[in-house]
Short mmCIF file of C-alpha atoms in Angstrom, two decimals:
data_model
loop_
_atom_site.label_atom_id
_atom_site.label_comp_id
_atom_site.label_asym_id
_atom_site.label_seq_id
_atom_site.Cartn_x
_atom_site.Cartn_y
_atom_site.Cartn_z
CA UNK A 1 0.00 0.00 0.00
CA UNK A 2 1.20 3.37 -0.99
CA UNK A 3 1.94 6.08 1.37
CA UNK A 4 -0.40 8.57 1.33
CA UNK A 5 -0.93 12.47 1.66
CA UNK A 6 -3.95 14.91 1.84
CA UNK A 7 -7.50 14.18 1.24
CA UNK A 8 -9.23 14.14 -2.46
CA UNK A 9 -11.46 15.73 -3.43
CA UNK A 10 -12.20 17.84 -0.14
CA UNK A 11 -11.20 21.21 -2.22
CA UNK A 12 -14.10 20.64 -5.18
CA UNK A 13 -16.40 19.39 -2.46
CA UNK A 14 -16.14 22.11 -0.41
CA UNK A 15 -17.27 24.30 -3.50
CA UNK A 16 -20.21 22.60 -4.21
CA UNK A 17 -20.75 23.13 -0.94
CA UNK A 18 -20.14 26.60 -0.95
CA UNK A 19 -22.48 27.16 -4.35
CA UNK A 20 -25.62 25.29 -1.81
CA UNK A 21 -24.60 27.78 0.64
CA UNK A 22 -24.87 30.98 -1.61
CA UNK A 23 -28.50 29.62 -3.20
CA UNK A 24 -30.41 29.33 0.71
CA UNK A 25 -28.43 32.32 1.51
CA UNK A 26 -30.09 34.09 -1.48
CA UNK A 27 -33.47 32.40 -0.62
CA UNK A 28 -33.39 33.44 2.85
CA UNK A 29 -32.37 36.98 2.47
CA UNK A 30 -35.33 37.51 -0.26
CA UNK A 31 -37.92 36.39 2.14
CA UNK A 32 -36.28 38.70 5.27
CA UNK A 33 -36.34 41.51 2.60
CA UNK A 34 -39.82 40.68 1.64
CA UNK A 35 -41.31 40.82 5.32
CA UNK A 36 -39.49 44.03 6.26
CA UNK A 37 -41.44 45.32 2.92
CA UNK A 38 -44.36 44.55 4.11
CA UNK A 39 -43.55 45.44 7.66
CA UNK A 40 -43.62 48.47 6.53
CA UNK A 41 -46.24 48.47 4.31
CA UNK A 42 -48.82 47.69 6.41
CA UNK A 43 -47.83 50.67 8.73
CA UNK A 44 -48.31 52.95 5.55
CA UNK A 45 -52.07 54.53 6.42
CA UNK A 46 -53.76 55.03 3.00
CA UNK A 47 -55.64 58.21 3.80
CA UNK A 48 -54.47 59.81 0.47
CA UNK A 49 -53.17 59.49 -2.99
CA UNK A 50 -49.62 59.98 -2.26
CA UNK A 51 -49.92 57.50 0.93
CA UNK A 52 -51.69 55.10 -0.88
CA UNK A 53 -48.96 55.24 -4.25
CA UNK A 54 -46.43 54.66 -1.46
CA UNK A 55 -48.00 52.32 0.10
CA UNK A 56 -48.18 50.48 -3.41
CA UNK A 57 -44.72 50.46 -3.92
CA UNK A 58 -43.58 48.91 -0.75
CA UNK A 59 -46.67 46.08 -1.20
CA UNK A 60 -44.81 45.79 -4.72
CA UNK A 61 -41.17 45.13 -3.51
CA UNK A 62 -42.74 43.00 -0.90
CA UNK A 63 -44.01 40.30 -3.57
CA UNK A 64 -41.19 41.33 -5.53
CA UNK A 65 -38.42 40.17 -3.20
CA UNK A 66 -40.78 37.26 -2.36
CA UNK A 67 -40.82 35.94 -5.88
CA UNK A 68 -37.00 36.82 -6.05
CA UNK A 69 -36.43 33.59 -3.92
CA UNK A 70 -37.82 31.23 -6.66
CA UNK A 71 -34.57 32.61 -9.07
CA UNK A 72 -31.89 30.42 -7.88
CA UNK A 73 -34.48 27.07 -6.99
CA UNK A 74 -34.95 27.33 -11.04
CA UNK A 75 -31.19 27.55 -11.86
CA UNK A 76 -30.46 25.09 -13.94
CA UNK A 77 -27.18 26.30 -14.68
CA UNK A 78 -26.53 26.06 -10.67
CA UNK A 79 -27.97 22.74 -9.98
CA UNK A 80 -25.55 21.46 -12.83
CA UNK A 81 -22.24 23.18 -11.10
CA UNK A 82 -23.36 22.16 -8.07
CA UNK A 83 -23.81 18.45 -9.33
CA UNK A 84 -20.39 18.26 -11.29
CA UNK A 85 -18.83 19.75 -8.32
CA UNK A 86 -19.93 16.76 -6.30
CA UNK A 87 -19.77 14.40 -9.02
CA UNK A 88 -15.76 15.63 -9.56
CA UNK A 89 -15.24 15.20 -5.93
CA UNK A 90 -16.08 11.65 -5.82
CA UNK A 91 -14.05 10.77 -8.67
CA UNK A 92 -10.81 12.52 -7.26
CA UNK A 93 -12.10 10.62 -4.22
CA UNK A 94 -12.38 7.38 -6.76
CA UNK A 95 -8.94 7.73 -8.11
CA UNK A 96 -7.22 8.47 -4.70
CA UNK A 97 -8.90 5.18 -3.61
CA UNK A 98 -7.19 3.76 -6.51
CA UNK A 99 -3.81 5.16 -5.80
CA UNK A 100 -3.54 3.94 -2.57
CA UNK A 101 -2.99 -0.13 -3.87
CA UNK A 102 0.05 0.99 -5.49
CA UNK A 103 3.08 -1.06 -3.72
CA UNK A 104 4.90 0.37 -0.39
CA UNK A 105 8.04 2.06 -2.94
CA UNK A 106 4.79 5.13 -4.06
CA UNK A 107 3.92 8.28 -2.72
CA UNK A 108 0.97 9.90 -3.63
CA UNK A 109 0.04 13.25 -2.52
CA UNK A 110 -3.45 14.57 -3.00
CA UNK A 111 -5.69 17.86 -3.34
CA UNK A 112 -1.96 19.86 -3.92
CA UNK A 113 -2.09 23.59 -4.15
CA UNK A 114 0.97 25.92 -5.63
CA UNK A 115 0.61 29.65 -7.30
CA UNK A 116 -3.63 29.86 -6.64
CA UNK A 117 -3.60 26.28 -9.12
CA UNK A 118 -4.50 22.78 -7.94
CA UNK A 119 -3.16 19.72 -8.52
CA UNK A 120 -5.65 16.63 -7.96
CA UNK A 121 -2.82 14.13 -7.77
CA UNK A 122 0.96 13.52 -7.67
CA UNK A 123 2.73 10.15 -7.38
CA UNK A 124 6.70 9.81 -6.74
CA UNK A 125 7.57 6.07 -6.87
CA UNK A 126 10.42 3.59 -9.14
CA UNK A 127 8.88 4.31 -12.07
CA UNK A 128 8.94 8.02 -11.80
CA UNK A 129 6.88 11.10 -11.13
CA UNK A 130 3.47 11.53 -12.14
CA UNK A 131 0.49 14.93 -12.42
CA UNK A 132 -3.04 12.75 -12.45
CA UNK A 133 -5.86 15.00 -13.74
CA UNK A 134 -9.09 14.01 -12.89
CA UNK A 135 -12.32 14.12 -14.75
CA UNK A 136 -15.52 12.36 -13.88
CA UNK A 137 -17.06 13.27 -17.72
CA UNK A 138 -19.31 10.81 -19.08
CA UNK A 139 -19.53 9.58 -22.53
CA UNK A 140 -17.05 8.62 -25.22
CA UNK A 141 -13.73 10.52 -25.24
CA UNK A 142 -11.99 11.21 -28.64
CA UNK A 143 -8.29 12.39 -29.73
CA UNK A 144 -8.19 14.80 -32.67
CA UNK A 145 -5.52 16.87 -34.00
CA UNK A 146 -3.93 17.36 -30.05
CA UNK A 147 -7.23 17.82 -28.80
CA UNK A 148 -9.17 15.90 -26.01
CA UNK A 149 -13.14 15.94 -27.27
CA UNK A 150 -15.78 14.55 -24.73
CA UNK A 151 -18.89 13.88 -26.64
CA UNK A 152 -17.93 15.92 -29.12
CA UNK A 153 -16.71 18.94 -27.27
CA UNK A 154 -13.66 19.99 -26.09
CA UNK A 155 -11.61 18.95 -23.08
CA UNK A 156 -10.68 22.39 -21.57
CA UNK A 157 -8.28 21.26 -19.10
CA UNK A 158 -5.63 19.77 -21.07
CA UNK A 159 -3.75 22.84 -20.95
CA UNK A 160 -3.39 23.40 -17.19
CA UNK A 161 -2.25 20.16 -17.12
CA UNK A 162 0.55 21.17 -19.52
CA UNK A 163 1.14 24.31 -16.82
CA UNK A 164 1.34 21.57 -13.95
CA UNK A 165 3.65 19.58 -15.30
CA UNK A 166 6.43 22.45 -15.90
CA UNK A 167 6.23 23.74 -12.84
CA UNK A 168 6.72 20.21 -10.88
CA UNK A 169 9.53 19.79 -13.07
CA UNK A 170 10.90 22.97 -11.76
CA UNK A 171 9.91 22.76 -8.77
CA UNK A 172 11.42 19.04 -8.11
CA UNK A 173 14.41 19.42 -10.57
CA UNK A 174 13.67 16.57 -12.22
CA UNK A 175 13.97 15.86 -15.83
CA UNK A 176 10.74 14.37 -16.95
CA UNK A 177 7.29 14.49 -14.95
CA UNK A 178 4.47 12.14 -16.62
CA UNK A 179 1.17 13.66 -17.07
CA UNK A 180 -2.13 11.48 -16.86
CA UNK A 181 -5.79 12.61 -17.35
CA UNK A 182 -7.89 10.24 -15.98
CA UNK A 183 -11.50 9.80 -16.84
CA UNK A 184 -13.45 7.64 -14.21
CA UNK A 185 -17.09 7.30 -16.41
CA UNK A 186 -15.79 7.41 -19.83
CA UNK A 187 -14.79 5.19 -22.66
CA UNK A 188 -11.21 6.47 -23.77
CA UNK A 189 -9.41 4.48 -26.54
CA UNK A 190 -6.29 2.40 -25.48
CA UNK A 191 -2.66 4.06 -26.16
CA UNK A 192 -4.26 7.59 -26.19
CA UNK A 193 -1.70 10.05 -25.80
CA UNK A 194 -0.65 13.88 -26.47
CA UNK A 195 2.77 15.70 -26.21
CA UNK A 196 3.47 13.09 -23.75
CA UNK A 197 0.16 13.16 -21.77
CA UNK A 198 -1.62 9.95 -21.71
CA UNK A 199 -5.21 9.78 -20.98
CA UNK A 200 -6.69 6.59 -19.62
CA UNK A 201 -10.00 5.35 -18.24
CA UNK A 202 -9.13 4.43 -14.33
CA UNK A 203 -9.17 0.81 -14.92
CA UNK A 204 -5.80 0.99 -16.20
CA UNK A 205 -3.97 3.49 -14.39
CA UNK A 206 -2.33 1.16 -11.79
CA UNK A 207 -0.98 -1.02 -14.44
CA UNK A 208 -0.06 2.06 -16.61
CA UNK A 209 2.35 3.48 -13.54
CA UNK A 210 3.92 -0.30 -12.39
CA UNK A 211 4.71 -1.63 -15.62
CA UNK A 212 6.83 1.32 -16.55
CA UNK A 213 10.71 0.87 -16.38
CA UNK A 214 11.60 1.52 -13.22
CA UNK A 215 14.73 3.85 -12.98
CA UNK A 216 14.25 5.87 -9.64
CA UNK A 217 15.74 4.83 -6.25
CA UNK A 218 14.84 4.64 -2.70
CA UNK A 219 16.73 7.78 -1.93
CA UNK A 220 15.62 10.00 -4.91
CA UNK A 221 11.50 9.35 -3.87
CA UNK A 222 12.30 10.10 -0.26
CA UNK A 223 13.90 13.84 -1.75
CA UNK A 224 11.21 14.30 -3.76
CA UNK A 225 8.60 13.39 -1.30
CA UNK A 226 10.44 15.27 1.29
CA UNK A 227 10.47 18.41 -1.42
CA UNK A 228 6.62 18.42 -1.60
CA UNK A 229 5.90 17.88 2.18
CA UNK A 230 8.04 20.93 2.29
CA UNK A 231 5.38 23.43 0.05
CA UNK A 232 2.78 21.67 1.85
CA UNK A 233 4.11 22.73 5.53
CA UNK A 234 5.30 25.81 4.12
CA UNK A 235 1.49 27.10 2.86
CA UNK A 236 -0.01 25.97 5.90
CA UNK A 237 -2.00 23.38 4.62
CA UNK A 238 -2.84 19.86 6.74
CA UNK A 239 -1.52 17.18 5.65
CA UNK A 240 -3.51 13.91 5.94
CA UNK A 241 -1.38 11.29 6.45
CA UNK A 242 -2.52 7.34 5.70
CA UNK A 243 -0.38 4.38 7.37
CA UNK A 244 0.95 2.13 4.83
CA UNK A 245 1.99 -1.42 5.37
CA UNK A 246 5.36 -1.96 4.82
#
């Protein structure tokens, strides 16, 4: 079993969550703003034309407001961030799961923050240092002219992945980082590959990672490792730490 760091998914989780938050926040504010409307209204005597035409207005942004709270239950564009945030979270949390029956020599680090960009995975093991991308897309996933299409449309991630991978190369001082996307729900065709990115369904990432030629050492992962624990302690951020079996 692997060694492993940090928890997956937790970061897009914790904006779905956030999105839930924002859309009873909205609901609940409409409804105080509502009554204090007609608070007020009904203290409005309507003993002339001018009273009255006030008295109108408030009654208006009374039902107003109160109608204002139906906006965000009939947001379809919400429900669907809210549901891919959730539905992303569960298949970094998929993949993590995944990562963690790679043998005792791996390190995987997960949910990995640097410059205001996140990283859902990193492995360090014998066979040499790997960005995982996570996507929990559904559908049929095609490779045209250096392009990742999902359905038909366009992966738009593939070039933050290129961004990740030359800055852990810098960062580590390593020649060569591997970058993987993964899709957990989708059919991706076998050897699929781009500028030295491969993508992959997550039924064969395990074997894609151990049946590389090994070429790292004991010492090298423990530097490496010990280089990213590093950023982690020096941004502050907890670092979740599962036993392994040795």
């Amino acid at each position: 079993m692997a060694q492993c760091y940090g928890k997956a998914g937790k970061h897009v989780k914790n904006i779905g969550k956030r999105k839930i938050y924002i859309k009873y926040i909205f609901i609940l504010i409409s409804i105080i703003v509502s009554y204090i409307f007609y608070k007020i209204c009904i203290t409005i005597p309507s003993t002339n034309f001018y009273l009255k035409t006030v008295k109108n207005v408030f009654a208006a942004f009374s039902i107003g407001s109160l109608l204002s709270m139906f906006i965000p239950l009939f947001d379809d564009k919400l429900d669907i961030k809210i549901k891919n945030a959730f539905n992303g979270a569960k298949g970094e949390q998929e993949v993590a799961e995944l990562l963690e029956t790679l043998p005792n020599e791996y390190v995987v680090f997960n949910n990995i923050f640097y410059e205001n960009k996140k990283i859902d995975h990193i492995v360090i093991g014998p066979t040499g240092t790997y960005i995982i991308e996570t996507t929990s897309s559904r559908g049929k996933v095609e490779i045209k002219n250096d392009n990742i299409l999902i359905n038909g449309y366009q992966y738009k991630s593939l070039n933050k992945m290129f961004l990740n991978v030359f800055w852990l190369k810098d960062f580590l001082g390593v020649d060569f980082v591997k970058g993987i996307v993964v899709f957990t729900n989708a059919f991706v065709p076998l050897d699929s590959e781009i500028k030295n990115i491969t993508i992959i369904n997550k039924k064969y990432l395990i074997s894609k990672i151990i049946n590389e030629k090994q070429y790292m050492d004991r010492d090298t992962i423990e530097y490496l490792k010990n280089k990213i624990l590093l950023l982690l302690k020096d941004k502050k951020i907890d670092i979740l730490f599962k036993k392994y079996t040795p």
